[in-house]
PDB file of C-alpha atoms in Angstrom:
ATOM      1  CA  UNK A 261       7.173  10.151  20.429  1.00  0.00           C
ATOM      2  CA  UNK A 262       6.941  11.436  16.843  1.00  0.00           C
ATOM      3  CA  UNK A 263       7.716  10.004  13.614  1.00  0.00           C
ATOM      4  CA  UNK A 264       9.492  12.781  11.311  1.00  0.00           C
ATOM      5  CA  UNK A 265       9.131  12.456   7.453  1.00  0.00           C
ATOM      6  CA  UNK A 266      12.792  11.711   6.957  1.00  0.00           C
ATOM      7  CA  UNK A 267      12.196   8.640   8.897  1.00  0.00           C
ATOM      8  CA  UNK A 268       9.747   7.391   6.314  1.00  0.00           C
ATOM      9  CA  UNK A 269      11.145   9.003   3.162  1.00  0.00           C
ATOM     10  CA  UNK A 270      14.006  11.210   1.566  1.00  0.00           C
ATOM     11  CA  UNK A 271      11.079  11.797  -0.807  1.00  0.00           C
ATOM     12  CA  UNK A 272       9.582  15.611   0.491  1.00  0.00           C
ATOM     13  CA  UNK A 273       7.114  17.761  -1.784  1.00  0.00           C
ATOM     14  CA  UNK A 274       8.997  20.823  -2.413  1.00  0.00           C
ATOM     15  CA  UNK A 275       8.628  24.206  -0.771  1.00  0.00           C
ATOM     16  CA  UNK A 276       6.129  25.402  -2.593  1.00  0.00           C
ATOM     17  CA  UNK A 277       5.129  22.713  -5.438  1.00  0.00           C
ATOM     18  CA  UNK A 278       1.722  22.306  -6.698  1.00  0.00           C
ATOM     19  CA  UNK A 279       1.242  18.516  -5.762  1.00  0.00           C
ATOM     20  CA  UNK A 280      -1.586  16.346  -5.953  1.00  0.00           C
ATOM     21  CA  UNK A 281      -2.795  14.907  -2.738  1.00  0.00           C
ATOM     22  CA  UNK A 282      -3.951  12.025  -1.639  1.00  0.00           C
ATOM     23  CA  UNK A 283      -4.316   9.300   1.301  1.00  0.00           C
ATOM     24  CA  UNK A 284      -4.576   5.596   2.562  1.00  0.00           C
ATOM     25  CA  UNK A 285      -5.360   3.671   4.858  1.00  0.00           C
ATOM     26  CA  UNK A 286      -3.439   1.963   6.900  1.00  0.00           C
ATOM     27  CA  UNK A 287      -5.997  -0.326   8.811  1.00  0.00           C
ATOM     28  CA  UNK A 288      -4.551  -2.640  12.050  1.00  0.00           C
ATOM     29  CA  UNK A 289      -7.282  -5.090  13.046  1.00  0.00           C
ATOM     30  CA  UNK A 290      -7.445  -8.131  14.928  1.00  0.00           C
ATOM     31  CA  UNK A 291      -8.710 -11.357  12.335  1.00  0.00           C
ATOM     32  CA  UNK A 292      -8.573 -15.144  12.031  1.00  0.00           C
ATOM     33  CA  UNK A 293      -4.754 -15.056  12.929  1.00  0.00           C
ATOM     34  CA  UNK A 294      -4.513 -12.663  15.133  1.00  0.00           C
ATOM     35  CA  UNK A 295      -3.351  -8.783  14.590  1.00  0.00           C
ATOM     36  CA  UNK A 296      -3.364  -8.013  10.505  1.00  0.00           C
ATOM     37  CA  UNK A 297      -2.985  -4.933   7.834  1.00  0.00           C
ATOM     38  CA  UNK A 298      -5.880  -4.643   5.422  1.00  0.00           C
ATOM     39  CA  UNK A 299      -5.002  -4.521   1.738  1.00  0.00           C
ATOM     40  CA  UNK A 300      -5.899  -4.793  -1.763  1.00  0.00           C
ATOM     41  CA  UNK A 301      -4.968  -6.215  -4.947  1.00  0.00           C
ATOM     42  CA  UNK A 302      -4.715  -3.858  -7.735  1.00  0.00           C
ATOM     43  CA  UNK A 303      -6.796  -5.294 -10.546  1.00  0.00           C
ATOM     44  CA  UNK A 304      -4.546  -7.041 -13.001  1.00  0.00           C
ATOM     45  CA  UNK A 305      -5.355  -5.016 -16.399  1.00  0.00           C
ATOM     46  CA  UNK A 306      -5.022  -1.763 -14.861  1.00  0.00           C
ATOM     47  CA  UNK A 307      -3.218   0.850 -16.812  1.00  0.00           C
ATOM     48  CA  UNK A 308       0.001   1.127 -14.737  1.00  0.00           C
ATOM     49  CA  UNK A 309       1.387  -1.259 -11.466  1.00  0.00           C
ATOM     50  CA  UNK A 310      -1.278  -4.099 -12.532  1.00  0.00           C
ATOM     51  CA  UNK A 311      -1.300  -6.341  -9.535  1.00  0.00           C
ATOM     52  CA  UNK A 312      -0.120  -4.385  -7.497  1.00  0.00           C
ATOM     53  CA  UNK A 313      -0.126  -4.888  -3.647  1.00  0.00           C
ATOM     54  CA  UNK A 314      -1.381  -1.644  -1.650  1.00  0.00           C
ATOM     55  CA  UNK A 315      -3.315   0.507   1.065  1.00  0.00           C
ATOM     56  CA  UNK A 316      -6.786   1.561   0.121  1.00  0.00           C
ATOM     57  CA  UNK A 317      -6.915   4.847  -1.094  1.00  0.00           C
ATOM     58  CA  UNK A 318      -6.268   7.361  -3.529  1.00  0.00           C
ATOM     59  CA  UNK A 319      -6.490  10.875  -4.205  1.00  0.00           C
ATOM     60  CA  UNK A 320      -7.998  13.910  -1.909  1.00  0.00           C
ATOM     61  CA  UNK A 321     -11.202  15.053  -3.589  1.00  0.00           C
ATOM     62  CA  UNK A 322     -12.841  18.693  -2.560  1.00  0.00           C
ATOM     63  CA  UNK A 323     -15.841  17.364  -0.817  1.00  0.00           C
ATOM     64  CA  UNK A 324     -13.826  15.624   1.552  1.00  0.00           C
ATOM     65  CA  UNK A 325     -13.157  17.252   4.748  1.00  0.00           C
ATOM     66  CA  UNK A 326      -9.635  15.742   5.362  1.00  0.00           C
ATOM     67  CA  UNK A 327      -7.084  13.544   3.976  1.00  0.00           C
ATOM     68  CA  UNK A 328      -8.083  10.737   7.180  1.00  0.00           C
ATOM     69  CA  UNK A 329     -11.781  11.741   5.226  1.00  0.00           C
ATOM     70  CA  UNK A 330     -10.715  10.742   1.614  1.00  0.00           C
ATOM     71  CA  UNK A 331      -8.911   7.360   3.054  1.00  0.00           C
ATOM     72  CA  UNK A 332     -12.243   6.418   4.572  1.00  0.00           C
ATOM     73  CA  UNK A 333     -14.288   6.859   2.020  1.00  0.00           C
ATOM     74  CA  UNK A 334     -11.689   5.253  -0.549  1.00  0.00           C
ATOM     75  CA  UNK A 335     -11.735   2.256   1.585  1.00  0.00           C
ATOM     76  CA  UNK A 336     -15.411   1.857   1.671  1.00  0.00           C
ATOM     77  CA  UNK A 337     -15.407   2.108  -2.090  1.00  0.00           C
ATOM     78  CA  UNK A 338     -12.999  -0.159  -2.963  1.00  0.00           C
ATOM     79  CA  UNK A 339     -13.447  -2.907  -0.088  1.00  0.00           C
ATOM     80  CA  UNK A 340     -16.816  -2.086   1.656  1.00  0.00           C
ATOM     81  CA  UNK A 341     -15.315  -1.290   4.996  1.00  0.00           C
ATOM     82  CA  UNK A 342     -17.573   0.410   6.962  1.00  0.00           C
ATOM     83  CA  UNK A 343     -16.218   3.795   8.108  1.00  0.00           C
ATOM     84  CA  UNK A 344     -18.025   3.945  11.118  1.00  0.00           C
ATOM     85  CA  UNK A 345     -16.493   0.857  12.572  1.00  0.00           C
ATOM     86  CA  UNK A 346     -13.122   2.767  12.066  1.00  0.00           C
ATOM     87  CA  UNK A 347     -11.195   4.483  14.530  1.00  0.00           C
ATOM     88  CA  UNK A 348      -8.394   6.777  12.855  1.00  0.00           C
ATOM     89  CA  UNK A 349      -5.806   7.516  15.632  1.00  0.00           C
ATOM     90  CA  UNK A 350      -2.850   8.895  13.682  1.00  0.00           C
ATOM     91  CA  UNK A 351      -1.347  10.285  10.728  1.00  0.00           C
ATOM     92  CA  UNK A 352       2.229  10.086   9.539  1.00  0.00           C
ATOM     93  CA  UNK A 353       3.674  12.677   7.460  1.00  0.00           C
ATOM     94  CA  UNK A 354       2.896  13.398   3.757  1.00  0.00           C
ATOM     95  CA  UNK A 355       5.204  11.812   1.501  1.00  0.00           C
ATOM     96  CA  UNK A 356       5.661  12.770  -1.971  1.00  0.00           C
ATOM     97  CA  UNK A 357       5.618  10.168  -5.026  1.00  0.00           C
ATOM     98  CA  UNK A 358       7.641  12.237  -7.436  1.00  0.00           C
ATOM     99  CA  UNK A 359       6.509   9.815 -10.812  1.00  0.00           C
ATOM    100  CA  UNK A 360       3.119  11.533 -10.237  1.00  0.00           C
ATOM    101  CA  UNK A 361       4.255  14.355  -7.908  1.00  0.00           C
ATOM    102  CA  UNK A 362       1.158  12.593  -5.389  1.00  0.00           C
ATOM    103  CA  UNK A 363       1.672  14.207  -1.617  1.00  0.00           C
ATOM    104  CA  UNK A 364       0.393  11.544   0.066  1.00  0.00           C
ATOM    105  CA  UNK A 365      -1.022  11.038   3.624  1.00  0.00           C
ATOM    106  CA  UNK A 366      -0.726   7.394   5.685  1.00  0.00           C
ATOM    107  CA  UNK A 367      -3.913   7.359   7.586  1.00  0.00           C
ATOM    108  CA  UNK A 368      -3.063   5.274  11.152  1.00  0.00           C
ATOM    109  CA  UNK A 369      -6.975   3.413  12.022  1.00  0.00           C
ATOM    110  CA  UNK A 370      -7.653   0.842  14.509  1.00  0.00           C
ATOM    111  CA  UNK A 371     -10.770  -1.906  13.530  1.00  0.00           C
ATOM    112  CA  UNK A 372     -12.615  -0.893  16.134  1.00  0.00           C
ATOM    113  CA  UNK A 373     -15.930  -2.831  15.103  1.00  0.00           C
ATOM    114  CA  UNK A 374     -15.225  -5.179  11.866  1.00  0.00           C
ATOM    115  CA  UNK A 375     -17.448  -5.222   8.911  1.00  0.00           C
ATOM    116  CA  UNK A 376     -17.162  -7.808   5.730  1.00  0.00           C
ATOM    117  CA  UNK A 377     -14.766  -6.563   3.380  1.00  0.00           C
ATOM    118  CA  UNK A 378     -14.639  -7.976  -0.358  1.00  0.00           C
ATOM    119  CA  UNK A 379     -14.039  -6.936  -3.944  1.00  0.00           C
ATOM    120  CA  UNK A 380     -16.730  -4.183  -4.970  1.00  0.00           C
ATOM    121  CA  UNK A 381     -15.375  -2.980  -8.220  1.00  0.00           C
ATOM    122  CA  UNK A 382     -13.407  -5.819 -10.119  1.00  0.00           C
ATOM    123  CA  UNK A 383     -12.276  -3.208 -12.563  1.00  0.00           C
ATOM    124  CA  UNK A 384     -10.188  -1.802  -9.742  1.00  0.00           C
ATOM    125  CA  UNK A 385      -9.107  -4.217  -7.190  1.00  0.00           C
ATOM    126  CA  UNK A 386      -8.516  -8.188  -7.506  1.00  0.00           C
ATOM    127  CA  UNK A 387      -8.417  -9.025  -4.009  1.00  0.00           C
ATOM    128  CA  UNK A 388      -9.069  -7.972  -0.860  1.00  0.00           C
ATOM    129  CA  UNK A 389      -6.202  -9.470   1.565  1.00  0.00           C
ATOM    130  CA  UNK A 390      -5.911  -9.243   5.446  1.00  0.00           C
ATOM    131  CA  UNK A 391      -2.208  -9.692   5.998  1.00  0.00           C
ATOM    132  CA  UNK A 392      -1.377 -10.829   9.834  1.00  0.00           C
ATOM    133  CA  UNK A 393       1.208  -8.776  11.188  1.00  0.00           C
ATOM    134  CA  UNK A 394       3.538 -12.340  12.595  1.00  0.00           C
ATOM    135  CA  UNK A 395       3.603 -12.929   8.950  1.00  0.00           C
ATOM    136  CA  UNK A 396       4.648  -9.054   7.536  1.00  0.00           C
ATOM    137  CA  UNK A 397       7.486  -9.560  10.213  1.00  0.00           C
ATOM    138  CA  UNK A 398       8.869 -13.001   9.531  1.00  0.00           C
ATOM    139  CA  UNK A 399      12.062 -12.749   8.339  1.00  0.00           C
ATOM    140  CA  UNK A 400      11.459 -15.615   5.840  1.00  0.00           C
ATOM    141  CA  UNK A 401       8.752 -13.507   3.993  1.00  0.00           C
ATOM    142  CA  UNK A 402      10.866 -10.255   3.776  1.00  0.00           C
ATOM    143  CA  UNK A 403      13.256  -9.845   0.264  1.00  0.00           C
ATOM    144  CA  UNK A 404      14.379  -7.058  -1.945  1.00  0.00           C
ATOM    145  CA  UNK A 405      13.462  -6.652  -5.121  1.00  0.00           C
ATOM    146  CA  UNK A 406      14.704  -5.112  -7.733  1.00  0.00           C
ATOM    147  CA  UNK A 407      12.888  -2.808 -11.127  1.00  0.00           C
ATOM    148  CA  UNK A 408      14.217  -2.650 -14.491  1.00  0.00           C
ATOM    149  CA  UNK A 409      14.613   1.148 -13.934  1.00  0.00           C
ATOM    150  CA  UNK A 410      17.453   0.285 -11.445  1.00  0.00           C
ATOM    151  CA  UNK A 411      15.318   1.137  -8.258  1.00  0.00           C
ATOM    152  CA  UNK A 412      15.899  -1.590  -5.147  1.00  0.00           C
ATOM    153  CA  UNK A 413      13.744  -1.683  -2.188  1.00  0.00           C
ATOM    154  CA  UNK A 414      12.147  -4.204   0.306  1.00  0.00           C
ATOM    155  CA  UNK A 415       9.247  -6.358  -0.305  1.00  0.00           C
ATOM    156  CA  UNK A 416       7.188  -9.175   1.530  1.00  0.00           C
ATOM    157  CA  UNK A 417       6.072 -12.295   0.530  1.00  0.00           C
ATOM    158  CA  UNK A 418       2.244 -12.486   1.311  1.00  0.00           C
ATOM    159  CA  UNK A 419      -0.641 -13.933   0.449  1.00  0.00           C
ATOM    160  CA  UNK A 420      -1.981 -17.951   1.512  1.00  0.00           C
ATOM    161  CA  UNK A 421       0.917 -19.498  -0.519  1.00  0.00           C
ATOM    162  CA  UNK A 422       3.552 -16.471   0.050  1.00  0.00           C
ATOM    163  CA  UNK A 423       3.457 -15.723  -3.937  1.00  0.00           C
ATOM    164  CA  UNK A 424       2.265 -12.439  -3.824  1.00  0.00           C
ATOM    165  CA  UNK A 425       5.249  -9.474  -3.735  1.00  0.00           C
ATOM    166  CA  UNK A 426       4.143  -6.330  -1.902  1.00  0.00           C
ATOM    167  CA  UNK A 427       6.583  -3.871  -2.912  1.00  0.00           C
ATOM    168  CA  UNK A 428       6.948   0.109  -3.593  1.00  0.00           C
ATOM    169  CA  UNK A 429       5.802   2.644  -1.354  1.00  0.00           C
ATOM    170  CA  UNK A 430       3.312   0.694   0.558  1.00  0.00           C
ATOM    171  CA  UNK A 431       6.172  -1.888   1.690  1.00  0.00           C
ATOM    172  CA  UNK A 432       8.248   1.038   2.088  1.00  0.00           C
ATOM    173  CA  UNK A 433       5.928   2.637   4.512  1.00  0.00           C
ATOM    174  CA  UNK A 434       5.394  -0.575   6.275  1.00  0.00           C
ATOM    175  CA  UNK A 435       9.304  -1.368   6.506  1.00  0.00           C
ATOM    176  CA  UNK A 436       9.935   2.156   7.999  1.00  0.00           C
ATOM    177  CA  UNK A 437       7.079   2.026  10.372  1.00  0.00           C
ATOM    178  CA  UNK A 438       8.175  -1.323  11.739  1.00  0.00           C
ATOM    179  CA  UNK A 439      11.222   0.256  12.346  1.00  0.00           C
ATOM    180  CA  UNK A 440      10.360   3.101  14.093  1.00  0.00           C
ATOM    181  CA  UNK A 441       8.181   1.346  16.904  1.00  0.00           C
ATOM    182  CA  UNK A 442      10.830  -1.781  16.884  1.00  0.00           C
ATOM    183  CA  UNK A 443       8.884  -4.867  15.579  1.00  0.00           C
ATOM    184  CA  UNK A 444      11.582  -5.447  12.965  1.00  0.00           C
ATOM    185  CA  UNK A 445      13.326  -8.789  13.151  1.00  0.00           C
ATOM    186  CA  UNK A 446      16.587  -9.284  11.188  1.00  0.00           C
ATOM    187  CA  UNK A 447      16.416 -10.101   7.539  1.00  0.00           C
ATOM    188  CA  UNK A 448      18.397 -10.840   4.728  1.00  0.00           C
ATOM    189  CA  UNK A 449      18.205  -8.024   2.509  1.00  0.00           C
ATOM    190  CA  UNK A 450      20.514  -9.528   0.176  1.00  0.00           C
ATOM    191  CA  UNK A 451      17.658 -11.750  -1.198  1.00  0.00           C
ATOM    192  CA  UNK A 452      17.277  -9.941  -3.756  1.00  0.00           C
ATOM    193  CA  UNK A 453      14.129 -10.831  -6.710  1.00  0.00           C
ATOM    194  CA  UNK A 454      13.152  -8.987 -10.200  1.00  0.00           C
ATOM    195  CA  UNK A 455      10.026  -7.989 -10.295  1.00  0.00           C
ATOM    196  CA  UNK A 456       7.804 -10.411 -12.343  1.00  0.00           C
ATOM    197  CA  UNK A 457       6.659  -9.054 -15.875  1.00  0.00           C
ATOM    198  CA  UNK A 458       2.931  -8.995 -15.043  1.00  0.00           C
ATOM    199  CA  UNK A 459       3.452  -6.853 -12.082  1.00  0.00           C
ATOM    200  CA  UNK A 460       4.874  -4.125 -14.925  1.00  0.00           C
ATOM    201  CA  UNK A 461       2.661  -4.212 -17.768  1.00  0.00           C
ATOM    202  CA  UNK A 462      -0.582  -5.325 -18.932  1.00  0.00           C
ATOM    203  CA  UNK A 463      -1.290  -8.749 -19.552  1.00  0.00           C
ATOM    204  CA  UNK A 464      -1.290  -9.978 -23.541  1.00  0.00           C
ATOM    205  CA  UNK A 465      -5.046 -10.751 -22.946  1.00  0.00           C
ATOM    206  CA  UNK A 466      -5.842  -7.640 -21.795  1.00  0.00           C
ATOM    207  CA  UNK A 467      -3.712  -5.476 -24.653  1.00  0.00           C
ATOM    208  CA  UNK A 468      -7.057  -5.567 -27.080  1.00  0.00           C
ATOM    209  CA  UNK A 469      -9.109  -3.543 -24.513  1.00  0.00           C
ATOM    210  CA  UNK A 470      -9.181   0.276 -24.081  1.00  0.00           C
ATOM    211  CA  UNK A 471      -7.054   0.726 -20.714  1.00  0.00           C
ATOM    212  CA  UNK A 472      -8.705   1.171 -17.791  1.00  0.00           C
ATOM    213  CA  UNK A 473      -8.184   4.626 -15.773  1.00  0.00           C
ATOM    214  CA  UNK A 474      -5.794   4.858 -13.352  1.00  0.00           C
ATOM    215  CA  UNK A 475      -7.505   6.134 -10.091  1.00  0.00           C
ATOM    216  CA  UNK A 476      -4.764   5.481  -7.791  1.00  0.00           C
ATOM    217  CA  UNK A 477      -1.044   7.633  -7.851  1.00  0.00           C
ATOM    218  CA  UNK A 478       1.849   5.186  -9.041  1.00  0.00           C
ATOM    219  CA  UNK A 479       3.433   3.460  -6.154  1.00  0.00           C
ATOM    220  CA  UNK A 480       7.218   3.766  -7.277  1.00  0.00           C
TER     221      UNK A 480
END
């Protein structure tokens, strides 16, 4: 059974567009409470979506061989994973960003052997998080939020005390995939949130500093 990038997206690159590429990392594993999603933080004075909840990653460099290549080695660099504990079984579709006209790829990976996984670069990432899956599908973690631009899509509550929104196209993907293999419980979509302020700009404290470069593709 295959997953089709209209299942995911209505967001295609174009017949021939010259898009950026990149990939994540969508890595399942089995810790302290059972199956979980690995994910990061984005730091919180990062140039654009500070805070912001995603899959390791980023974009497609020419030394590596493939886009499951360039998630690996992302991973590793921004939460120490070690690749060769990883077993990639799948790719979904590329799906295109069009804010930064990103093609990305959704690396599938099982945790095959774990290694410690932590903060390496602080200018980066804020937190490393292992989500459990029971939690992602709980119908009392699962809202919609809402951007000043007008955009609406789902989100989940994460995080120890549930006060962390994932949101964009990472909750997106994770939303549609949930879908497609029938996890999905019923939720209340109508719960709908703003996004907080310091999830869309930089914070005061951090206004004084030279911004920080953006290595990741904007997750709108």
């Amino acid at each position: 059974m295959d997953i089709t990038v209209e299942e995911l997206t209505r967001f295609v690159p174009p017949e021939g567009s010259d898009t950026r590429r990149g990939a994540v990392l969508m890595l399942f594993g089995h810790g302290p409470s059972g199956p979980d999603l690995l994910l990061t933080e984005r730091a919180h004075d990062m140039r654009s979506h500070p805070g912001q909840v995603s899959f390791p990653g980023g974009s497609i460099d020419q030394q590596d061989a493939s886009a499951a290549a360039a998630a690996l080695r992302e991973a590793e660099e921004e939460t120490g994973v070690d690749p060769s504990g990883v077993e990639v079984f799948a790719s979904l579709p590329e799906l295109w960003l069009p804010p930064s006209n990103f093609a990305v790829t959704p690396v599938l990976a099982w945790w095959r052997e774990e290694s410690p996984v932590s903060v390496v670069d602080p200018r980066e990432v804020h937190a490393v998080l292992r989500e459990p899956i029971e939690e992602l599908l709980d119908p009392q973690h699962r809202i919609s939020v809402r951007h000043p631009s007008g955009w609406k899509g789902p989100a989940f509550l994460i995080g120890e005390d549930k006060d962390l929104i994932l949101w964009g196209f990472t909750a997106g993907i994770i939303a549609r995939l949930f879908d497609f293999v029938g996890w999905t419980q019923p939720w209340d979509a109508s719960q709908m949130r703003d996004l907080p302020e310091h999830m869309l700009t930089v914070p005061r404290e951090a206004s004084g500093r030279s911004p920080l470069p953006d290595t990741n593709y904007r997750e709108l």
